[in-house]
XYZ file of C-alpha atoms in Angstrom:
615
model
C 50.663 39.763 152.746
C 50.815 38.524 156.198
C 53.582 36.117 157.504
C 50.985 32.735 158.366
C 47.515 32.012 158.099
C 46.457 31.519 161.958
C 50.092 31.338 162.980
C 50.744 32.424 166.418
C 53.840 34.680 165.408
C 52.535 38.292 164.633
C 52.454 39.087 160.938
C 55.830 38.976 159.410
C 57.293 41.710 156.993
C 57.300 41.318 153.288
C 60.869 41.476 152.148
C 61.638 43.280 149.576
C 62.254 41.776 146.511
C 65.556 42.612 144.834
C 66.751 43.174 141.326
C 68.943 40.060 141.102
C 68.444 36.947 142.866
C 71.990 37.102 143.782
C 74.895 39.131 144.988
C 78.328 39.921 145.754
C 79.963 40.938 149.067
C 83.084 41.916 150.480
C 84.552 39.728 153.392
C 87.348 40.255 155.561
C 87.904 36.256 157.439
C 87.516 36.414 161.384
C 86.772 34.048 164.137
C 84.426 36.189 165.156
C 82.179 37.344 161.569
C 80.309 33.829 162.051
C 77.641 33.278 164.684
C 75.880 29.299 165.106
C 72.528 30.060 165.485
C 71.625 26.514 167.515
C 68.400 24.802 167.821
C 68.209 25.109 171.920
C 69.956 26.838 174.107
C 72.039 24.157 176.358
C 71.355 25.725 179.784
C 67.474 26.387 179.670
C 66.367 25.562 176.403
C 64.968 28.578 175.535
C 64.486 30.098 172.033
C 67.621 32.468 170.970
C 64.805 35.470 171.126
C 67.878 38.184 171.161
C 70.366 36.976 168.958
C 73.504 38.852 169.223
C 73.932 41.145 166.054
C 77.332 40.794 164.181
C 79.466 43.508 162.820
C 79.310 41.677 159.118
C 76.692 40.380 157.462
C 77.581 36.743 157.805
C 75.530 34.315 159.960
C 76.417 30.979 160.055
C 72.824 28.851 160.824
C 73.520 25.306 162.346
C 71.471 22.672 160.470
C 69.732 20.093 162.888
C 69.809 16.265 162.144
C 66.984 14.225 163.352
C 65.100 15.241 166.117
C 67.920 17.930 166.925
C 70.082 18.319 164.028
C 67.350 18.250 161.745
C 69.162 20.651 158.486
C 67.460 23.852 156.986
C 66.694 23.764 153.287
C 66.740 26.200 151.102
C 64.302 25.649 148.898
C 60.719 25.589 149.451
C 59.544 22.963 147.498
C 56.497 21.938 149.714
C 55.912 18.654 148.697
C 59.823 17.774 149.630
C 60.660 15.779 152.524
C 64.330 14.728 151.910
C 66.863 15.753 154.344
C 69.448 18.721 153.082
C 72.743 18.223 154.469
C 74.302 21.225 152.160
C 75.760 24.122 154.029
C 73.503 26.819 155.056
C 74.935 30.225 156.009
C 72.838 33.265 156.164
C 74.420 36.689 154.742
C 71.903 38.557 157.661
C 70.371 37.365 160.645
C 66.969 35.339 160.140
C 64.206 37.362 161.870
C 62.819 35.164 164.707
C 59.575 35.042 163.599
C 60.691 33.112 160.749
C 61.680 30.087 162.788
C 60.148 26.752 164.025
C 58.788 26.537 167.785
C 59.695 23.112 167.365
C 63.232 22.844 165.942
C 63.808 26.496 166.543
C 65.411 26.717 163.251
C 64.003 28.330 160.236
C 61.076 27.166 159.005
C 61.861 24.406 156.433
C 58.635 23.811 153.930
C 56.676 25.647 156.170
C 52.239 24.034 157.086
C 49.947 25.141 159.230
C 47.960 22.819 161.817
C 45.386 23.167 164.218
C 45.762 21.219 167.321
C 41.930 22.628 168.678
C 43.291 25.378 169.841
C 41.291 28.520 168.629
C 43.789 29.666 166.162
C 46.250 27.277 163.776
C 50.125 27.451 163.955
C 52.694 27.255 161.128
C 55.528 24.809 161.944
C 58.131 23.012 159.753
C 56.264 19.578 157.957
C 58.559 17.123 159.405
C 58.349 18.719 162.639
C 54.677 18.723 162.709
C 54.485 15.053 161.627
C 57.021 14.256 164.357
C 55.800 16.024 166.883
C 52.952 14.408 168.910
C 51.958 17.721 170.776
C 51.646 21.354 170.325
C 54.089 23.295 172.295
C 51.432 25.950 172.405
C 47.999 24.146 173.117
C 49.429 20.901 174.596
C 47.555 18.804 171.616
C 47.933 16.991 169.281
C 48.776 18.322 165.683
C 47.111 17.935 162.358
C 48.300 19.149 158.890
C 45.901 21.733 156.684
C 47.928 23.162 154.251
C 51.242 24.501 153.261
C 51.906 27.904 154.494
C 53.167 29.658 150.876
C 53.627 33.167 152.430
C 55.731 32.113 154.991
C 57.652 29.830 152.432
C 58.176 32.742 149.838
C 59.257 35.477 152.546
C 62.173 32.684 153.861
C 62.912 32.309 149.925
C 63.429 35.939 149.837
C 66.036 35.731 151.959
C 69.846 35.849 151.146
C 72.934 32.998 151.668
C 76.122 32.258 150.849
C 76.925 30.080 147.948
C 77.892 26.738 149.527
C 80.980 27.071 147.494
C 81.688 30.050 149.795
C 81.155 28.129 153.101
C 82.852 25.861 154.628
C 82.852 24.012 158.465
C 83.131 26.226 160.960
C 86.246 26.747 163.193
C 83.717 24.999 166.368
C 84.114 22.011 165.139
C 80.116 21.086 165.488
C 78.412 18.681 163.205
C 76.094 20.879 160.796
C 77.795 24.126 161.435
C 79.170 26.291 158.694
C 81.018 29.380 158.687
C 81.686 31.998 155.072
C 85.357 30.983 153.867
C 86.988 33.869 152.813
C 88.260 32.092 149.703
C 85.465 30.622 148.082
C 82.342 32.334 146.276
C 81.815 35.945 147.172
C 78.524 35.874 145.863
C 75.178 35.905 148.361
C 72.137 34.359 146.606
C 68.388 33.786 147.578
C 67.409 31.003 149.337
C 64.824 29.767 146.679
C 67.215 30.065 143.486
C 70.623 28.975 144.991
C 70.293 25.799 142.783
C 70.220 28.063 139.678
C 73.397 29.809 140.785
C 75.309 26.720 142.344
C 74.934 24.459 139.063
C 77.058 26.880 137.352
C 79.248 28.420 140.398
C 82.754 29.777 139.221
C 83.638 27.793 142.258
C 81.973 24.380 142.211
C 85.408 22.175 142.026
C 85.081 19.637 139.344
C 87.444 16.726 137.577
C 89.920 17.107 134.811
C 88.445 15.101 132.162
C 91.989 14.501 130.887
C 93.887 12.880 133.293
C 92.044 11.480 136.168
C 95.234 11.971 138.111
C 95.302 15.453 137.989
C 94.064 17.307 141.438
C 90.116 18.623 141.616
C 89.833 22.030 139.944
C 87.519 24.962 140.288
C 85.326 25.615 137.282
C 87.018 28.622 136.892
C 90.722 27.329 136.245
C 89.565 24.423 134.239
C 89.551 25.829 130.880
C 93.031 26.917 131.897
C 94.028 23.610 133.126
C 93.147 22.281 129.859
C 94.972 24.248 127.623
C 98.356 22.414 129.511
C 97.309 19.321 130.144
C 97.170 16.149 127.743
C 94.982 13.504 127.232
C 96.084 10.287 128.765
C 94.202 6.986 128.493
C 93.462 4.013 126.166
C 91.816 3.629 122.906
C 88.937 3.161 124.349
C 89.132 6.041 126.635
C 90.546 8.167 123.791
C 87.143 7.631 121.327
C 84.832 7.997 124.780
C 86.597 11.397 125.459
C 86.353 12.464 121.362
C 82.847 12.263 121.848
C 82.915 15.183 124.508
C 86.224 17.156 123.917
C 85.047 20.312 122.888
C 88.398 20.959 121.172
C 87.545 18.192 118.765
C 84.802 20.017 116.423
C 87.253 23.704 116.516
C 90.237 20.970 114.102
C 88.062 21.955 110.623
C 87.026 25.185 111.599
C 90.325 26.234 112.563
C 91.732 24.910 108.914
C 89.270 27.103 106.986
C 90.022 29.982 108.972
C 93.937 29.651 108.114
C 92.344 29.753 104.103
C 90.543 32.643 105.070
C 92.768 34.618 106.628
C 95.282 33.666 103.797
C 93.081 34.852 101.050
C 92.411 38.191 103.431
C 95.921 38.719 103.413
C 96.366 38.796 99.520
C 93.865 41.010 99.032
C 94.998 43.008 101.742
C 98.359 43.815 100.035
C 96.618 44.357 96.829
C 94.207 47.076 99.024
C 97.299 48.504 99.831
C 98.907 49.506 96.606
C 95.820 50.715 95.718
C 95.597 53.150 98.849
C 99.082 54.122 98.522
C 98.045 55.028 94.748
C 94.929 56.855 95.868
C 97.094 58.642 98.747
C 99.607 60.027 96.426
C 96.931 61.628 94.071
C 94.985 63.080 97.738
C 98.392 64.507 98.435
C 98.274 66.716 94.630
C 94.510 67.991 95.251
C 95.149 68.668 98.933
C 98.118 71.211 97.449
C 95.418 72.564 94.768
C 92.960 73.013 97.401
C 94.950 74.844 99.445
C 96.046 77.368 97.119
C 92.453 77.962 96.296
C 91.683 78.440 100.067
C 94.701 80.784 100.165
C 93.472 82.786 97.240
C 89.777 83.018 98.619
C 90.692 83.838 101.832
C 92.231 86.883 100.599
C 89.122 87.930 98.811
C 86.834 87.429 101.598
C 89.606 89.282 104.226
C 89.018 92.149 101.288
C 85.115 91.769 101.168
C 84.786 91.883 105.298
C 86.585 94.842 105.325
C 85.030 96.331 102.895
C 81.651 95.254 104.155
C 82.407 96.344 107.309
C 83.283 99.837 106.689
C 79.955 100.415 104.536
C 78.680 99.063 107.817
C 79.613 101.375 109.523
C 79.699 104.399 107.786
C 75.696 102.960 106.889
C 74.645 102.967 110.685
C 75.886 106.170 110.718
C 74.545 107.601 108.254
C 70.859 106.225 109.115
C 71.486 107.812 112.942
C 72.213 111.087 111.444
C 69.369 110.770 109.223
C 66.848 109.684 112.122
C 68.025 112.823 114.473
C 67.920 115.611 111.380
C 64.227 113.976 110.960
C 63.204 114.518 114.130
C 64.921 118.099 114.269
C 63.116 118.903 111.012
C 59.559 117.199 112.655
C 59.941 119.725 115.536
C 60.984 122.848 113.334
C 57.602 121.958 111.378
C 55.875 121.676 114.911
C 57.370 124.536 116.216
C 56.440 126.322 112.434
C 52.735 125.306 112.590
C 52.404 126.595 115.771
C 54.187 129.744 115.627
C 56.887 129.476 117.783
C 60.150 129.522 115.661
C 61.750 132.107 117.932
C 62.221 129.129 120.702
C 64.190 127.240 118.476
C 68.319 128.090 119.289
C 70.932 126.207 117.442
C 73.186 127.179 119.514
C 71.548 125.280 122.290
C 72.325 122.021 120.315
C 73.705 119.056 122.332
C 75.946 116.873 120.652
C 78.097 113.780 121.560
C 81.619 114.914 122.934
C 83.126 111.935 124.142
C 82.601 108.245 125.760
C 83.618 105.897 129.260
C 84.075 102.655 128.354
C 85.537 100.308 130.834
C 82.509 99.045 133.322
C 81.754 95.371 132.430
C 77.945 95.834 133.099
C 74.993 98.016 132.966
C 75.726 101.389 134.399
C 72.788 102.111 137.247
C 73.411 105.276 138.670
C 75.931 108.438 137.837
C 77.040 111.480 140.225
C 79.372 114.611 139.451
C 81.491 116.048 142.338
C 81.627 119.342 140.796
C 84.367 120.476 142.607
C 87.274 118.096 141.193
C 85.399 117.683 138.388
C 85.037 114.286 139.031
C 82.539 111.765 137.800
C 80.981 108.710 139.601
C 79.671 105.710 137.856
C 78.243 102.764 139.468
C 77.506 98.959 137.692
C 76.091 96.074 137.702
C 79.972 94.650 137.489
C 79.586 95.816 141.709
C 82.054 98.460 141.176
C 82.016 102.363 141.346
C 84.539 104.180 138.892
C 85.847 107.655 139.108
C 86.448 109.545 135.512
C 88.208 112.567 135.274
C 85.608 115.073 133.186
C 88.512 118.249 133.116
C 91.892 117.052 132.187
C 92.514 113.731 131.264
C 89.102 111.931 130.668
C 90.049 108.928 131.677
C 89.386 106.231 134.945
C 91.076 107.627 138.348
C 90.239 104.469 140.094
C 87.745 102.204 140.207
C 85.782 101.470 143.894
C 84.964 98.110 145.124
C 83.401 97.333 148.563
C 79.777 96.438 147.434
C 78.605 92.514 147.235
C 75.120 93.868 145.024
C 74.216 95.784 141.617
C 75.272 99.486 142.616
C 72.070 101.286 142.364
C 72.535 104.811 143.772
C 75.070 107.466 144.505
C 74.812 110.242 146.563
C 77.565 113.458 146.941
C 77.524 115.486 149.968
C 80.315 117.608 151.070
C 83.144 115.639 150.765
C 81.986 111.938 151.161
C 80.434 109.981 148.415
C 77.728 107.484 149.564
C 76.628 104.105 147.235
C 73.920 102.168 147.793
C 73.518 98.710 146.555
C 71.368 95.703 146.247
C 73.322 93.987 148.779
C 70.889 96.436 151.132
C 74.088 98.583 152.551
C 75.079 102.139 152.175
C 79.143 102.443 151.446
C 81.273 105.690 152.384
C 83.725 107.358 150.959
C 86.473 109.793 151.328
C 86.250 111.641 148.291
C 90.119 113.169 148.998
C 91.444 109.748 149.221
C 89.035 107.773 147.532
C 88.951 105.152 150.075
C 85.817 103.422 152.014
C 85.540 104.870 155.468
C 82.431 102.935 156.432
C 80.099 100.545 155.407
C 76.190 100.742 157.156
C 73.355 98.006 156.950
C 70.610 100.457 155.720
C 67.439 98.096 154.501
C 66.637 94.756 154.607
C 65.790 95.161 150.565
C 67.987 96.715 148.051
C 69.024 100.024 148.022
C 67.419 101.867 145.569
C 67.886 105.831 145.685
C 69.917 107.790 147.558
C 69.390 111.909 147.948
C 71.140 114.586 150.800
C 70.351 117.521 152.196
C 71.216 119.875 154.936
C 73.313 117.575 156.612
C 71.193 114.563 155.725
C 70.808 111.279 153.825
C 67.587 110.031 152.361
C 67.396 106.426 151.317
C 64.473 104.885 149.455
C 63.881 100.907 149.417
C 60.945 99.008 149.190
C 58.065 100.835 150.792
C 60.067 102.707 153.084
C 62.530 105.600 153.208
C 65.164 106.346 155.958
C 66.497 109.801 156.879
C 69.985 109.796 158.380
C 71.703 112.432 160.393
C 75.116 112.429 158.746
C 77.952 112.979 161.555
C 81.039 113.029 160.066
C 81.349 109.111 158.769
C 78.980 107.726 160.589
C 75.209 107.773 159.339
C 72.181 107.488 162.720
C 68.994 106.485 161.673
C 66.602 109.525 162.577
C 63.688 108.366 161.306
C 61.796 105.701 158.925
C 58.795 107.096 156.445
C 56.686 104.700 156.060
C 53.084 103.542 154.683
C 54.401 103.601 150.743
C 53.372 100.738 148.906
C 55.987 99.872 146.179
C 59.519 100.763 145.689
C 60.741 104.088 146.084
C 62.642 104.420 142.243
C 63.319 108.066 142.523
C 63.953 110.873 145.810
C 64.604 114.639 144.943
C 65.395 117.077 147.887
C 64.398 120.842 147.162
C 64.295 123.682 149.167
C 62.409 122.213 152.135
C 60.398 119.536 150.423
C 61.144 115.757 149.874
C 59.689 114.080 146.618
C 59.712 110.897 146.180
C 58.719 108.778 142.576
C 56.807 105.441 143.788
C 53.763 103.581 142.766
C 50.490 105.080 142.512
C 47.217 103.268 142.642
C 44.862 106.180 141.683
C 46.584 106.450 138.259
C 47.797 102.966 138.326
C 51.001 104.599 137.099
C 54.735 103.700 138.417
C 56.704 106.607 138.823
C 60.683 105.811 137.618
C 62.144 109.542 138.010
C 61.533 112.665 139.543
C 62.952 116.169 138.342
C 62.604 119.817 139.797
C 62.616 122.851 138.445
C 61.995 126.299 139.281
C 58.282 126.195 138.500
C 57.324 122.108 138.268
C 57.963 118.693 139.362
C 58.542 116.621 136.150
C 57.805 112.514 136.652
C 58.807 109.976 133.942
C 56.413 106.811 134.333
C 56.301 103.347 133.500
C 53.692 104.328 130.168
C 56.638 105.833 128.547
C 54.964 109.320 129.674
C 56.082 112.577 131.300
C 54.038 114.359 133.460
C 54.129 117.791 134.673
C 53.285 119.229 137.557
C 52.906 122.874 138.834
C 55.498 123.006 142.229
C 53.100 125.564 143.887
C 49.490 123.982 143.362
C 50.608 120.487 142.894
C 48.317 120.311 140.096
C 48.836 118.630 136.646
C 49.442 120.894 133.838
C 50.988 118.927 131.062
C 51.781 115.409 129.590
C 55.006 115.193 127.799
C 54.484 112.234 124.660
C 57.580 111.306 122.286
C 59.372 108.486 124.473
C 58.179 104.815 123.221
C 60.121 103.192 126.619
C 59.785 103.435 130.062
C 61.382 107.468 131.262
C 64.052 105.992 133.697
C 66.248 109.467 134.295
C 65.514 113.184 134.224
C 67.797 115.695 134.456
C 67.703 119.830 135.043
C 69.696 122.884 132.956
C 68.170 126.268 134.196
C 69.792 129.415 133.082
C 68.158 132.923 133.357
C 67.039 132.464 130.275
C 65.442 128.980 130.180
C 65.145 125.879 131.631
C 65.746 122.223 130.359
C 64.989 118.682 131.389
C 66.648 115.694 129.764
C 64.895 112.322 129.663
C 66.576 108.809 129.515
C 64.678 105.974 128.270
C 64.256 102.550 127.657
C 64.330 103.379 123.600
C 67.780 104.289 123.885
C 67.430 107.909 123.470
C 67.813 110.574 125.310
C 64.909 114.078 124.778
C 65.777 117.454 125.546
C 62.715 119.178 126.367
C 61.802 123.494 126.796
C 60.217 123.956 129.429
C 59.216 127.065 128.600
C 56.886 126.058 125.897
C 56.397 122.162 127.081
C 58.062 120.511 123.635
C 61.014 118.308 123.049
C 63.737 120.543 120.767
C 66.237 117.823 120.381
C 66.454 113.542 120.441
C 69.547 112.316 121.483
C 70.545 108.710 120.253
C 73.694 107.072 120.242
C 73.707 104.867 123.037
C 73.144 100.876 122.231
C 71.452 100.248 125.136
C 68.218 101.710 127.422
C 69.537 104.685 128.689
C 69.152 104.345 132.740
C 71.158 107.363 134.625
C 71.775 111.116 133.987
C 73.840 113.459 135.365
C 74.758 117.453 134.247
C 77.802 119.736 135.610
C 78.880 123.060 133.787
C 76.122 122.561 131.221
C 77.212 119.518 130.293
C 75.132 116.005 130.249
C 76.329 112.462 131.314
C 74.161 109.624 130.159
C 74.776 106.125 131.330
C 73.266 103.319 130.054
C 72.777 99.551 129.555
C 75.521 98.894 127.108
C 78.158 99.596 129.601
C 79.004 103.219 128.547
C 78.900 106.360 129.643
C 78.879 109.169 127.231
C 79.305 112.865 127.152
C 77.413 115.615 125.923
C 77.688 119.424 125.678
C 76.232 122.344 123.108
């Protein structure tokens, strides 16, 4: 909507409507948080185009009587011609635009005229019809019609209550300035009539004692509870007919019955609670000896229950590994091959690590000290002690990420991490002695050889010379296209478990033996392949979860390779034949990370622990 219909002001913003027509603001009284905004400018007479801005938002508007003092109204009734001499003070400066070129006050029941010029103008109605020319065409003016978008943008605007306002420190005729102790509340110019009729502040007359000093509205309901009638007979029925004290004299009577009767039957309530209490109190004490019995049953039951539990799980893990022993001796039976079947080469649980508070990643045996490295999701490496004691030499924290890989060689330890660095450590003192930023992704694998480091990360693996503490970048391998999950380092070769798009297989770990180069994949599989000819010879089937570890036993006799999976159990697989001889389960989580030392096997897994096994 545009500001005037052929008004020579440019088009005036809409203001935006508000959710109440009035409200409240804090002021803080000062000569200087008013500013007269005065019909002509005494030196030159020019309009007040750059008003000074204030530093509050109260702006006291001079009203104009006459020809010059002519007031501002705030409503915009446009049919009104009466003269407003109510105070008027704006809570923000009126925009220019939305003033009179005549009076050069806001407009007040705002018309446009034409005066032949080739476009109308909007001026205030009294001015127009007082005005013989157009201070813009130099003619003569003629009413059209009321200008109602102009009107309703000025109503839009915001005021103080007059109750709030008060003559203004000047000492002009028409000029108001806020008073710091009357009405708080700022209200729209077209509804201040709705808010002033029933102003907190509007002062008004005892109707008691016509002696008694004006009141606020406020206070007068106060005032009247202390102050007493005085008058005449005739005064005294006149004031009957409007005290509203008057009609409360029968009320008041019936509600002294009431409460009487409430009373009585109150005290009778109460001798029946105190009966009803008393006979509460003897089942409470019944009720609680039955509790007290019960609970000692059901303490009995859990236990009970809990130890057939347990001895039930058992008992159903035993029977699911003699199964699958007695599935492979049929196998093995059918096929002719009993002879490769060694009881002696059974691996059973020996022993568990508990004490990481997260998934355990990654495990690494410094077979010299007998020493075992864990690493977690908890950030933390820990240090076990697989000779004497068994138990946690020290736990290593340095790492920000999941610890993903470890990595022994000589006597440093090196951790990689998702935080994308590569930690070492002094495996003597089992301190860090250097932290490198290896990636710019998460650390995934870590592998040495002759005096170097191998780090895997997505597509890309590093080789680092290792010179005593310090790690320098040699060079980058590049040209994979997924993340290297697995690195193994034999003999002069590098092999490296990533994902490949001819097979559309991911490759999770890499093993190698003597002979082959064993992969566990994504599709729960094993493949084998032959080390010389790099050709596939067999697929290893049993896992029903992703193969996320392998792990190497070779002896002169034979060689074995231990699987970890997602299923939670671990295979033990002959390599000499190609078939699995033994299925490991008592882990309660995916089994993620293998290690062996001394022909024993460390599995780590999801459910925090790392356990122990040996023939």
């Amino acid at each position: 909507m545009e500001a005037s219909f052929g008004s020579t002001f440019p088009a005036v913003p809409q203001v935006a409507k508000a959710e109440t027509n009035y409200k409240q603001h804090r002021r803080t009284p000062s000569s200087s948080s008013t500013l007269t905004y005065s019909a002509r400018d005494d030196d030159d007479g020019m309009l007040p185009i750059s008003t000074p801005r204030r530093s509050d938002s109260a702006i006291s508007v001079r009203s104009l009587h006459s020809e010059s003092n002519m007031s501002l109204r705030s409503t915009f009734s446009l049919h009104e011609e009466e003269e407003d001499t109510e105070p008027q003070v704006f809570a923000e400066q009126p925009s220019v635009k939305l003033c009179c070129q005549l009076c050069c006050s806001v407009f007040k029941d705002p018309v446009i005229t034409t005066c032949g010029g080739s476009q109308p103008h909007t001026f205030c109605r009294r001015c127009a019809l007082t005005s013989e020319k157009c201070p813009v065409d130099n003619s003569k003016l003629t009413v059209v019609v009321n200008n109602i978008a102009v009107a309703e943008q000025i109503g839009e605007l915001f005021i103080h209550c007059k109750y709030g306002c008060r003559p203004a420190a000047s000492g002009k005729p028409g000029a108001f300035e806020v008073d710091p102790l009357g009405c708080p509340f700022t209200i729209k110019l077209s509804t201040r009539k709705d808010h002033e009729v029933s102003c907190d502040y509007r002062p008004v007359r005892c109707p008691n004692n016509p002696n008694c000093p004006p009141l606020l509205t406020m206070n007068l309901e106060a005032h009247l509870k202390d102050c007493t009638f005085i008058g005449n007979q005739d005064t005294y029925e006149t004031h009957l007919e409007v005290c509203k004290f008057e009609g409360l004299k029968e009320f008041l009577q019936q509600t002294d019955d009431r409460f009487h009767e409430m009373q009585v039957t109150l005290a009778q309530k109460d001798q029946d609670i105190s009966f009803l209490r008393s006979m509460l109190g003897k089942l409470s004490e019944k009720l609680d000896q039955l509790e007290k019995n019960l609970e000692l049953k059901f303490d009995v039951l859990d236990e009970n229950q809990s130890k057939l539990s347990e001895d039930l799980m058992e008992f159903r893990r035993d029977a699911s590994m003699l199964n699958d022993e007695l599935s492979h001796i049929n196998a093995r039976l059918n096929m002719g091959i009993l002879g490769s079947y060694d009881p002696q080469q059974i691996f059973k649980c020996k022993g568990t690590f508990v004490g990481h508070q997260g998934p355990v990643w990654c495990l690494c045996v410094y077979s010299t000290g007998d020493l075992l490295f864990s690493g977690s999701s908890d950030k933390s490496i820990k240090v076990w002690d697989t000779c004497t004691t068994y138990k946690c030499q020290k736990t290593l924290e340095g790492h920000d990420g999941i610890v993903l890989a470890l990595c022994i060689q000589g006597n440093k330890l090196y951790s990689g991490s998702a935080d994308c660095t590569i930690i070492v450590w002094d495996i003597q003192t089992l301190q860090k002695v250097n932290t490198i930023r290896a990636h710019d992704n998460p650390v995934c694998t870590l592998v040495s050889s002759h005096n170097m480091l191998f780090s895997g990360s997505l597509k890309a693996i590093k080789v680092w010379d290792i010179v005593g503490t310090e790690l320098k970048l040699k060079k980058e391998l590049t040209g994979l296209n997924h993340w290297v999950r697995a690195l193994v380092a034999s003999q002069n070769h590098l092999y490296s478990g990533s994902y490949q798009t001819i097979k559309d297989i991911i490759e999770y770990s890499i093993a190698v033996t003597n002979h082959h180069i064993v992969c566990g994949t994504y599709e729960n599989l094993i493949h084998v392949w032959d080390i010389e000819s790099k050709e596939q010879v067999r697929t290893l089937t049993g896992h029903v979860g992703t193969v996320y570890a392998l792990a190497v036993i070779s002896t002169p006799d034979q060689t074995k390779v231990f699987s970890a999976s997602y299923d939670r159990s671990l295979r033990v697989w002959s390599m000499d034949n190609m078939i699995c001889t033994q299925t490991l389960l008592r882990h309660q989580g995916s089994v993620t990370a293998l290690a062996v030392s001394r022909g024993r096997l460390f599995s780590g897994a999801v459910d925090s622990t790392v356990k122990v096994w040996t023939c």
